[in-house]
Amino acid sequence: MTSWQIGELAQATGLTVRALHHYDRIGLLTPGSRGPGGHRRYSEADVRRLHQVVALRGFGLGLAEIATVLDDGAELDPRALVRQQLDQVTERLAAANRLRRDLVALLGMLDNAVEPSIDTLIEIIEGMTTMDRPLTQEQFEQLAEKRRKAAERLSPEQLAEMSAERERLMARLSPEELEEMQRHRAAMLPPT
Amino acid sequence: MTSWQIGELAQATGLTVRALHHYDRIGLLTPGSRGPGGHRRYSEADVRRLHQVVALRGFGLGLAEIATVLDDGAELDPRALVRQQLDQVTERLAAANRLRRDLVALLGMLDNAVEPSIDTLIEIIEGMTTMDRPLTQEQFEQLAEKRRKAAERLSPEQLAEMSAERERLMARLSPEELEEMQRHRAAMLPPT
DNA sequence: TTGCTCCTCACGTCACGTGAGGTGGC
DNA sequence: TTGCTCCTCACGTCACGTGAGGTGGC
């Protein structure tokens, strides 16, 4: 009959000792017994339960849900449970994609505004969120004008540095992201 | 010189009164003055600042970051800020995609196990997380065997209902998701 | 007098992180 | 005696939600 100390178990599972304390306190995983000095002793059954807890947590369940599943789950419909999680993650995915799309567009706009300041950023963001559409013709022209004026004051070294930074950034984007960005650029250009 | 009551502002921005109380308490947005009875009076400048707060929050910034950007942002590099947010959302996106992929695979496996119980679910999840690879030959055969036996006990109505439920589910998936699911199915099938 | 909006505490959420102060066996 | 692991409080995190109990003008 082997038993585990809390530290060993933490090491083996990648959890922290504090997390195991937490699971104990909320009644999710209470070790079968205590050793001398009040040390928690985890039995093999405890370890099996912990594995289940970790597995379910990896699927996005909260600790309370995990407790329900493990303790009174007999009547639950597993497919309904999975579908629920799927719906949740799908929503999160959609939100993250929207945010990402907006951030990429924002990056493109900052590229059009040389010497972009925090104020520029705030202006653009306010514009994007309140208008919910690409820049207007005047706004674009204002940006282009600012850009020309600023570029005149830049040294060749500064221009080289900016270009290099941009390449570093682009190198980290996937083909899809590049494509998406170009579409945004195109949408921003005034009709020629 | 117009001024706003807290409730009007909440209504207009979609925030709650409590959120505005919170912004006041943490010093993010303190109304310029107070009316009779201590009522907060928001000036037009306050409203403008609030719009900026809302806009920045929509881009994933925390309240503390927003305060920094708005109050001491002059020296910040807006591109670095945006790239940072982009990195964060990219990570979240990847995690959500992994989870989603696993959930879809899980759903496929549950389809292979007729009369799937919560115990079945836990077993499969444990298998997926600890092994990090598709089902082994024996596991697949066990599932198939269970399925045959269970199917024999099902009524035609039950079978029809299951099939209908599956169609409803499939109808909500995108083409990419369907494709991904099929790849998972294929990977799960034992070599013929 | 009844409603409505407003106010200030102050605890709760979620899954722990992070000390603080102390014990017990090698 | 020094280290190491373990223990129990108990506050902090993040952006508010949710009562509780009270005030002031229409």
Coordinates of C-alpha atoms (C1' of nucleotides) in Angstrom, one line a residue:
Chain A
M1 CA 0.0 0.0 0.0
T2 CA 1.9 3.0 -1.2
S3 CA 1.0 6.5 -0.3
W4 CA 2.1 9.9 -1.6
Q5 CA 3.2 13.1 0.1
I6 CA 1.7 16.3 -1.2
G7 CA 5.0 17.5 -2.6
E8 CA 5.6 14.3 -4.6
L9 CA 2.1 14.5 -6.1
A10 CA 2.5 18.1 -7.0
Q11 CA 5.8 17.3 -8.8
A12 CA 4.3 14.4 -10.6
T13 CA 1.2 16.3 -11.8
G14 CA 2.6 19.7 -12.4
L15 CA 0.2 21.2 -9.9
T16 CA 1.4 23.3 -7.0
V17 CA 1.2 22.2 -3.3
R18 CA -1.1 25.2 -2.8
A19 CA -3.5 23.9 -5.5
L20 CA -3.7 20.6 -3.7
H21 CA -4.4 22.4 -0.5
H22 CA -7.1 24.2 -2.3
Y23 CA -8.7 21.0 -3.7
D24 CA -8.7 19.7 -0.2
R25 CA -10.3 22.7 1.3
I26 CA -13.1 22.8 -1.2
G27 CA -13.6 19.1 -0.8
L28 CA -12.7 18.2 -4.3
L29 CA -9.8 15.9 -3.3
T30 CA -9.4 15.1 0.4
P31 CA -6.6 12.7 1.1
G32 CA -7.7 9.5 2.8
S33 CA -5.5 10.0 5.8
R34 CA -3.0 12.2 7.6
G35 CA 0.5 11.2 8.7
P36 CA 2.4 12.4 11.7
G37 CA 2.3 16.1 12.1
G38 CA -0.8 16.4 10.1
H39 CA 0.9 15.6 6.8
R40 CA -1.5 14.7 4.1
R41 CA -1.2 11.1 2.8
Y42 CA -2.7 10.4 -0.6
S43 CA -3.7 6.9 -1.3
E44 CA -3.7 5.3 -4.7
A45 CA -7.4 5.9 -5.0
D46 CA -6.7 9.6 -4.3
V47 CA -4.1 9.7 -7.0
R48 CA -6.6 8.1 -9.5
R49 CA -9.2 10.7 -8.6
L50 CA -6.6 13.5 -9.0
H51 CA -5.8 12.3 -12.5
Q52 CA -9.5 12.5 -13.3
V53 CA -9.6 16.0 -11.9
V54 CA -6.6 17.1 -13.9
A55 CA -8.0 15.5 -17.1
L56 CA -11.4 17.2 -16.7
R57 CA -9.8 20.5 -15.9
G58 CA -7.9 20.2 -19.1
F59 CA -11.2 20.1 -20.9
G60 CA -12.3 23.5 -19.6
L61 CA -14.4 22.4 -16.6
G62 CA -14.4 24.5 -13.4
L63 CA -13.6 22.8 -10.1
A64 CA -17.3 22.8 -9.0
E65 CA -18.3 21.2 -12.3
I66 CA -15.6 18.6 -11.9
A67 CA -16.9 17.8 -8.4
T68 CA -20.4 17.4 -9.8
V69 CA -19.3 15.1 -12.6
L70 CA -17.1 12.9 -10.4
D71 CA -19.6 12.7 -7.5
D72 CA -23.1 12.9 -8.9
G73 CA -22.4 12.5 -12.6
A74 CA -24.3 9.3 -13.0
E75 CA -27.4 11.0 -14.4
L76 CA -25.6 13.5 -16.6
D77 CA -25.6 13.3 -20.3
P78 CA -22.0 13.3 -21.4
R79 CA -22.8 14.5 -24.9
A80 CA -24.7 17.4 -23.5
L81 CA -21.7 18.2 -21.3
V82 CA -19.3 18.1 -24.2
R83 CA -21.5 20.2 -26.4
Q84 CA -21.8 22.8 -23.7
Q85 CA -18.1 23.1 -23.5
L86 CA -17.9 23.2 -27.2
D87 CA -20.3 26.1 -27.4
Q88 CA -18.4 28.0 -24.7
V89 CA -15.0 27.6 -26.4
T90 CA -16.6 28.5 -29.8
E91 CA -17.8 31.8 -28.3
R92 CA -14.4 32.5 -26.8
L93 CA -12.8 31.7 -30.1
A94 CA -15.1 34.0 -32.0
A95 CA -14.4 36.9 -29.6
A96 CA -10.7 36.3 -29.8
N97 CA -10.8 36.2 -33.6
R98 CA -12.7 39.5 -33.7
L99 CA -10.2 41.1 -31.4
R100 CA -7.3 39.7 -33.3
R101 CA -8.7 40.9 -36.6
D102 CA -9.1 44.4 -35.1
L103 CA -5.6 44.4 -33.7
V104 CA -4.1 43.4 -37.1
A105 CA -6.1 46.2 -38.7
L106 CA -4.9 48.6 -36.1
L107 CA -1.3 47.6 -36.7
G108 CA -1.8 48.3 -40.4
M109 CA -3.2 51.8 -39.6
L110 CA -0.3 52.5 -37.3
D111 CA 2.0 51.7 -40.3
N112 CA 0.3 54.4 -42.2
A113 CA 0.9 56.9 -39.5
V114 CA 4.6 57.5 -39.2
E115 CA 5.7 58.7 -35.8
P116 CA 2.5 57.2 -34.3
S117 CA 2.0 58.4 -30.7
I118 CA -0.2 57.1 -28.0
D119 CA -2.6 59.8 -28.9
T120 CA -2.7 58.6 -32.5
L121 CA -3.4 55.1 -31.2
I122 CA -6.3 56.3 -29.0
E123 CA -7.8 58.3 -31.8
I124 CA -7.7 55.4 -34.2
I125 CA -9.1 53.0 -31.6
E126 CA -11.9 55.4 -30.8
G127 CA -12.6 55.7 -34.5
M128 CA -12.7 52.0 -35.0
T129 CA -14.9 51.3 -32.1
T130 CA -17.4 54.1 -32.4
M131 CA -17.7 54.0 -36.2
D132 CA -17.3 50.3 -36.7
R133 CA -16.1 50.9 -40.3
P134 CA -12.8 51.6 -42.0
L135 CA -11.3 55.1 -42.1
T136 CA -13.1 57.7 -44.1
Q137 CA -11.5 59.5 -47.0
E138 CA -10.6 62.6 -45.0
Q139 CA -9.2 60.6 -42.2
F140 CA -7.0 58.7 -44.6
E141 CA -5.8 61.8 -46.2
Q142 CA -5.0 63.3 -42.9
L143 CA -2.9 60.3 -42.0
A144 CA -1.1 60.3 -45.4
E145 CA -0.4 64.0 -45.0
K146 CA 1.0 63.5 -41.5
R147 CA 3.1 60.7 -42.8
R148 CA 4.6 62.7 -45.6
K149 CA 5.6 65.5 -43.2
A150 CA 7.0 63.2 -40.6
A151 CA 9.0 61.2 -43.2
E152 CA 10.7 64.3 -44.3
R153 CA 12.1 64.8 -40.9
L154 CA 13.4 61.2 -40.5
S155 CA 17.1 60.3 -40.9
P156 CA 17.9 57.4 -43.3
E157 CA 19.0 55.4 -40.2
Q158 CA 15.6 55.8 -38.6
L159 CA 13.8 54.8 -41.8
A160 CA 16.1 51.7 -42.0
E161 CA 15.3 50.8 -38.4
M162 CA 11.5 51.1 -39.0
S163 CA 11.7 48.9 -42.1
A164 CA 13.7 46.3 -40.2
E165 CA 11.3 46.3 -37.3
R166 CA 8.4 45.8 -39.7
E167 CA 10.2 42.8 -41.3
R168 CA 10.7 41.2 -38.0
L169 CA 7.0 41.6 -37.3
M170 CA 5.9 40.3 -40.6
A171 CA 8.2 37.3 -40.3
R172 CA 6.1 36.2 -37.3
L173 CA 2.8 36.3 -39.1
S174 CA 1.3 33.3 -40.8
P175 CA 0.3 33.4 -44.5
E176 CA -3.3 33.8 -43.5
E177 CA -2.6 36.7 -41.3
L178 CA -0.6 38.4 -44.0
E179 CA -3.4 37.9 -46.4
E180 CA -5.9 39.3 -44.0
M181 CA -3.8 42.3 -43.3
Q182 CA -3.5 43.1 -47.0
R183 CA -7.2 42.9 -47.4
H184 CA -7.5 45.4 -44.6
R185 CA -4.9 47.7 -46.2
A186 CA -6.8 47.5 -49.5
A187 CA -10.0 48.4 -47.8
M188 CA -8.3 51.4 -46.3
L189 CA -6.9 52.8 -49.5
P190 CA -8.9 55.6 -51.0
P191 CA -10.3 54.8 -54.4
T192 CA -7.8 55.6 -57.1
Chain B
M1 CA -22.2 73.3 -19.9
T2 CA -24.1 69.9 -19.7
S3 CA -23.4 67.3 -17.2
W4 CA -24.4 63.7 -16.8
Q5 CA -25.8 61.6 -14.0
I6 CA -24.3 58.3 -13.5
G7 CA -27.4 56.4 -14.6
E8 CA -27.6 58.2 -17.8
L9 CA -24.0 57.5 -18.6
A10 CA -24.4 53.9 -17.7
Q11 CA -27.3 53.6 -20.1
A12 CA -25.5 55.4 -22.9
T13 CA -22.4 53.3 -22.7
G14 CA -23.8 49.9 -21.8
L15 CA -21.8 49.9 -18.6
T16 CA -23.4 49.4 -15.2
V17 CA -23.6 52.0 -12.5
R18 CA -21.5 49.7 -10.3
A19 CA -18.8 49.7 -13.0
L20 CA -18.7 53.5 -12.9
H21 CA -18.5 53.4 -9.1
H22 CA -15.5 51.0 -9.6
Y23 CA -13.8 53.3 -12.1
D24 CA -14.2 56.1 -9.6
R25 CA -12.8 54.2 -6.7
I26 CA -9.7 53.1 -8.5
G27 CA -9.2 56.6 -9.8
L28 CA -9.6 55.6 -13.5
L29 CA -12.5 58.0 -14.0
T30 CA -13.4 60.4 -11.2
P31 CA -16.3 62.8 -12.0
G32 CA -15.3 66.4 -12.0
S33 CA -17.8 67.4 -9.4
R34 CA -20.6 66.2 -7.1
G35 CA -24.2 67.4 -7.1
P36 CA -26.5 67.7 -4.1
G37 CA -26.6 64.6 -1.9
G38 CA -23.2 63.6 -3.2
H39 CA -24.5 62.6 -6.6
R40 CA -21.7 62.2 -9.2
R41 CA -21.8 64.8 -12.0
Y42 CA -19.9 63.8 -15.1
S43 CA -18.6 66.7 -17.3
E44 CA -18.2 66.5 -21.0
A45 CA -14.5 65.9 -20.5
D46 CA -15.3 63.0 -18.2
V47 CA -17.5 61.6 -20.9
R48 CA -14.8 61.8 -23.5
R49 CA -12.4 60.1 -21.1
L50 CA -15.0 57.4 -20.5
H51 CA -15.3 56.8 -24.2
Q52 CA -11.5 56.3 -24.4
V53 CA -11.7 53.9 -21.5
V54 CA -14.4 51.8 -23.1
A55 CA -12.5 51.8 -26.4
L56 CA -9.3 50.7 -24.9
R57 CA -11.0 48.1 -22.8
G58 CA -12.5 46.7 -26.1
F59 CA -9.0 46.1 -27.2
G60 CA -8.2 43.8 -24.4
L61 CA -6.4 46.2 -22.0
G62 CA -6.9 45.9 -18.3
L63 CA -8.1 48.9 -16.2
A64 CA -4.6 49.5 -14.8
E65 CA -3.1 49.5 -18.3
I66 CA -5.8 51.8 -19.5
A67 CA -4.9 54.3 -16.7
T68 CA -1.3 54.1 -17.7
V69 CA -2.0 54.7 -21.3
L70 CA -4.3 57.6 -20.7
D71 CA -2.3 59.3 -18.0
D72 CA 1.4 58.5 -18.6
G73 CA 1.2 57.1 -22.1
A74 CA 3.2 59.9 -23.8
E75 CA 6.4 57.8 -23.8
L76 CA 4.8 54.5 -24.7
D77 CA 5.4 53.0 -28.1
P78 CA 1.9 52.3 -29.5
R79 CA 3.1 49.6 -31.9
A80 CA 4.8 47.7 -29.1
L81 CA 1.5 48.0 -27.1
V82 CA -0.5 46.6 -30.0
R83 CA 2.0 43.8 -30.7
Q84 CA 1.8 42.8 -27.1
Q85 CA -2.0 42.5 -27.2
L86 CA -1.7 40.6 -30.5
D87 CA 0.7 38.1 -28.9
Q88 CA -1.6 37.6 -26.0
V89 CA -4.7 37.1 -28.1
T90 CA -2.7 34.8 -30.4
E91 CA -1.8 32.6 -27.4
R92 CA -5.4 32.5 -26.2
L93 CA -6.5 31.6 -29.7
A94 CA -4.1 28.7 -29.9
A95 CA -5.2 27.4 -26.6
A96 CA -8.9 27.7 -27.5
N97 CA -8.2 26.0 -30.8
R98 CA -6.5 23.1 -29.2
L99 CA -9.3 22.7 -26.7
R100 CA -11.9 22.9 -29.4
R101 CA -10.1 20.3 -31.5
D102 CA -10.0 17.9 -28.5
L103 CA -13.7 18.5 -27.8
V104 CA -14.6 17.7 -31.4
A105 CA -12.6 14.5 -31.3
L106 CA -14.2 13.7 -28.0
L107 CA -17.6 14.1 -29.5
G108 CA -16.6 11.7 -32.3
M109 CA -15.5 9.1 -29.8
L110 CA -18.8 9.4 -27.8
D111 CA -20.6 8.7 -31.1
N112 CA -18.7 5.5 -31.3
A113 CA -19.8 4.5 -27.8
V114 CA -23.5 4.1 -27.9
E115 CA -25.1 4.6 -24.5
P116 CA -22.2 6.7 -23.3
S117 CA -22.1 7.3 -19.6
I118 CA -20.2 9.8 -17.6
D119 CA -17.8 7.1 -16.7
T120 CA -17.2 6.5 -20.4
L121 CA -16.5 10.2 -20.8
I122 CA -14.1 10.2 -18.0
E123 CA -12.3 7.2 -19.3
I124 CA -11.9 8.7 -22.8
I125 CA -10.8 12.0 -21.4
E126 CA -8.2 10.3 -19.2
G127 CA -7.1 8.3 -22.2
M128 CA -6.8 11.4 -24.4
T129 CA -4.9 13.5 -21.9
T130 CA -2.5 10.9 -20.5
M131 CA -1.7 9.2 -23.7
D132 CA -1.8 12.2 -26.0
R133 CA -2.6 10.0 -29.0
P134 CA -5.6 8.4 -30.6
L135 CA -7.2 5.3 -29.2
T136 CA -5.2 2.1 -29.4
Q137 CA -6.5 -0.9 -31.3
E138 CA -7.8 -2.7 -28.2
Q139 CA -9.6 0.4 -27.0
F140 CA -11.2 0.9 -30.3
E141 CA -12.4 -2.7 -30.4
Q142 CA -13.8 -2.4 -26.9
L143 CA -15.7 0.6 -27.9
A144 CA -17.0 -1.1 -31.1
E145 CA -18.0 -4.2 -29.1
K146 CA -19.9 -2.1 -26.5
R147 CA -21.6 -0.3 -29.3
R148 CA -22.8 -3.4 -31.0
K149 CA -24.2 -4.8 -27.8
A150 CA -25.9 -1.6 -26.9
A151 CA -27.3 -1.1 -30.4
E152 CA -29.0 -4.4 -30.2
R153 CA -31.0 -3.2 -27.2
L154 CA -32.1 0.1 -28.7
S155 CA -35.5 0.6 -30.2
P156 CA -35.8 2.1 -33.7
E157 CA -37.2 5.2 -32.2
Q158 CA -34.1 5.7 -30.1
L159 CA -31.8 5.1 -33.0
A160 CA -33.8 7.7 -35.0
E161 CA -33.6 10.2 -32.2
M162 CA -29.8 9.7 -31.9
S163 CA -29.4 10.2 -35.6
A164 CA -31.5 13.3 -35.6
E165 CA -29.6 14.8 -32.7
R166 CA -26.4 14.2 -34.6
E167 CA -27.7 16.0 -37.7
R168 CA -28.7 19.0 -35.6
L169 CA -25.2 19.1 -34.2
M170 CA -23.5 18.7 -37.6
A171 CA -25.6 21.4 -39.1
R172 CA -24.0 23.9 -36.7
L173 CA -20.5 23.1 -37.6
S174 CA -18.5 24.9 -40.3
P175 CA -17.0 23.1 -43.2
E176 CA -13.6 23.3 -41.7
E177 CA -14.8 21.8 -38.5
L178 CA -16.5 19.0 -40.3
E179 CA -13.3 18.3 -42.2
E180 CA -11.3 18.3 -39.0
M181 CA -13.7 15.9 -37.4
Q182 CA -13.5 13.5 -40.3
R183 CA -9.7 13.6 -40.0
H184 CA -10.0 12.6 -36.4
R185 CA -12.4 9.9 -37.2
A186 CA -10.1 8.5 -39.8
A187 CA -7.2 8.6 -37.4
M188 CA -9.3 6.6 -34.9
L189 CA -10.2 3.8 -37.2
P190 CA -8.1 0.7 -36.9
P191 CA -6.1 -0.2 -40.0
T192 CA -8.2 -2.3 -42.4
Chain C
dT1 C1' -46.8 58.7 1.2
dT2 C1' -45.0 56.1 -2.8
dG3 C1' -41.2 55.6 -6.6
dC4 C1' -37.1 56.5 -8.5
dT5 C1' -32.2 57.5 -8.5
dC6 C1' -28.6 58.0 -6.0
dC7 C1' -25.2 57.0 -2.0
dT8 C1' -21.6 54.1 0.9
dC9 C1' -20.1 49.9 3.0
dA10 C1' -18.8 45.2 2.4
dC11 C1' -18.8 40.4 1.2
dG12 C1' -18.6 37.2 -2.9
dT13 C1' -16.7 35.5 -7.4
dC14 C1' -12.6 31.9 -9.4
dA15 C1' -8.5 29.3 -8.7
dC16 C1' -5.3 29.7 -6.6
dG17 C1' -0.4 33.0 -5.4
dT18 C1' 2.2 34.7 -1.8
dG19 C1' 4.0 35.6 2.4
dA20 C1' 3.8 35.0 7.7
dG21 C1' 4.8 32.2 11.5
dG22 C1' 5.4 27.6 13.2
dT23 C1' 6.3 22.3 13.6
dG24 C1' 8.7 17.8 13.0
dG25 C1' 11.9 14.3 11.1
dC26 C1' 16.5 13.5 8.8
Chain D
dT1 C1' 22.3 23.1 14.6
dT2 C1' 21.0 23.5 9.7
dG3 C1' 17.7 22.2 5.7
dC4 C1' 13.9 20.4 3.9
dT5 C1' 9.0 19.4 3.7
dC6 C1' 5.1 20.1 5.7
dC7 C1' 1.2 22.7 8.3
dT8 C1' -2.5 26.6 9.0
dC9 C1' -4.2 31.2 8.7
dA10 C1' -5.2 35.1 5.9
dC11 C1' -4.8 38.7 2.5
dG12 C1' -4.4 39.7 -2.6
dT13 C1' -5.7 39.0 -7.6
dC14 C1' -9.4 41.1 -11.5
dA15 C1' -13.5 43.6 -12.7
dC16 C1' -17.0 44.2 -11.0
dG17 C1' -22.1 41.6 -9.0
dT18 C1' -25.1 41.7 -5.3
dG19 C1' -27.4 42.8 -1.4
dA20 C1' -27.9 45.9 2.9
dG21 C1' -29.4 50.1 4.7
dG22 C1' -30.1 54.9 4.1
dT23 C1' -30.9 59.7 1.8
dG24 C1' -33.1 63.3 -1.2
dG25 C1' -36.0 65.4 -4.8
dC26 C1' -40.4 64.7 -7.7

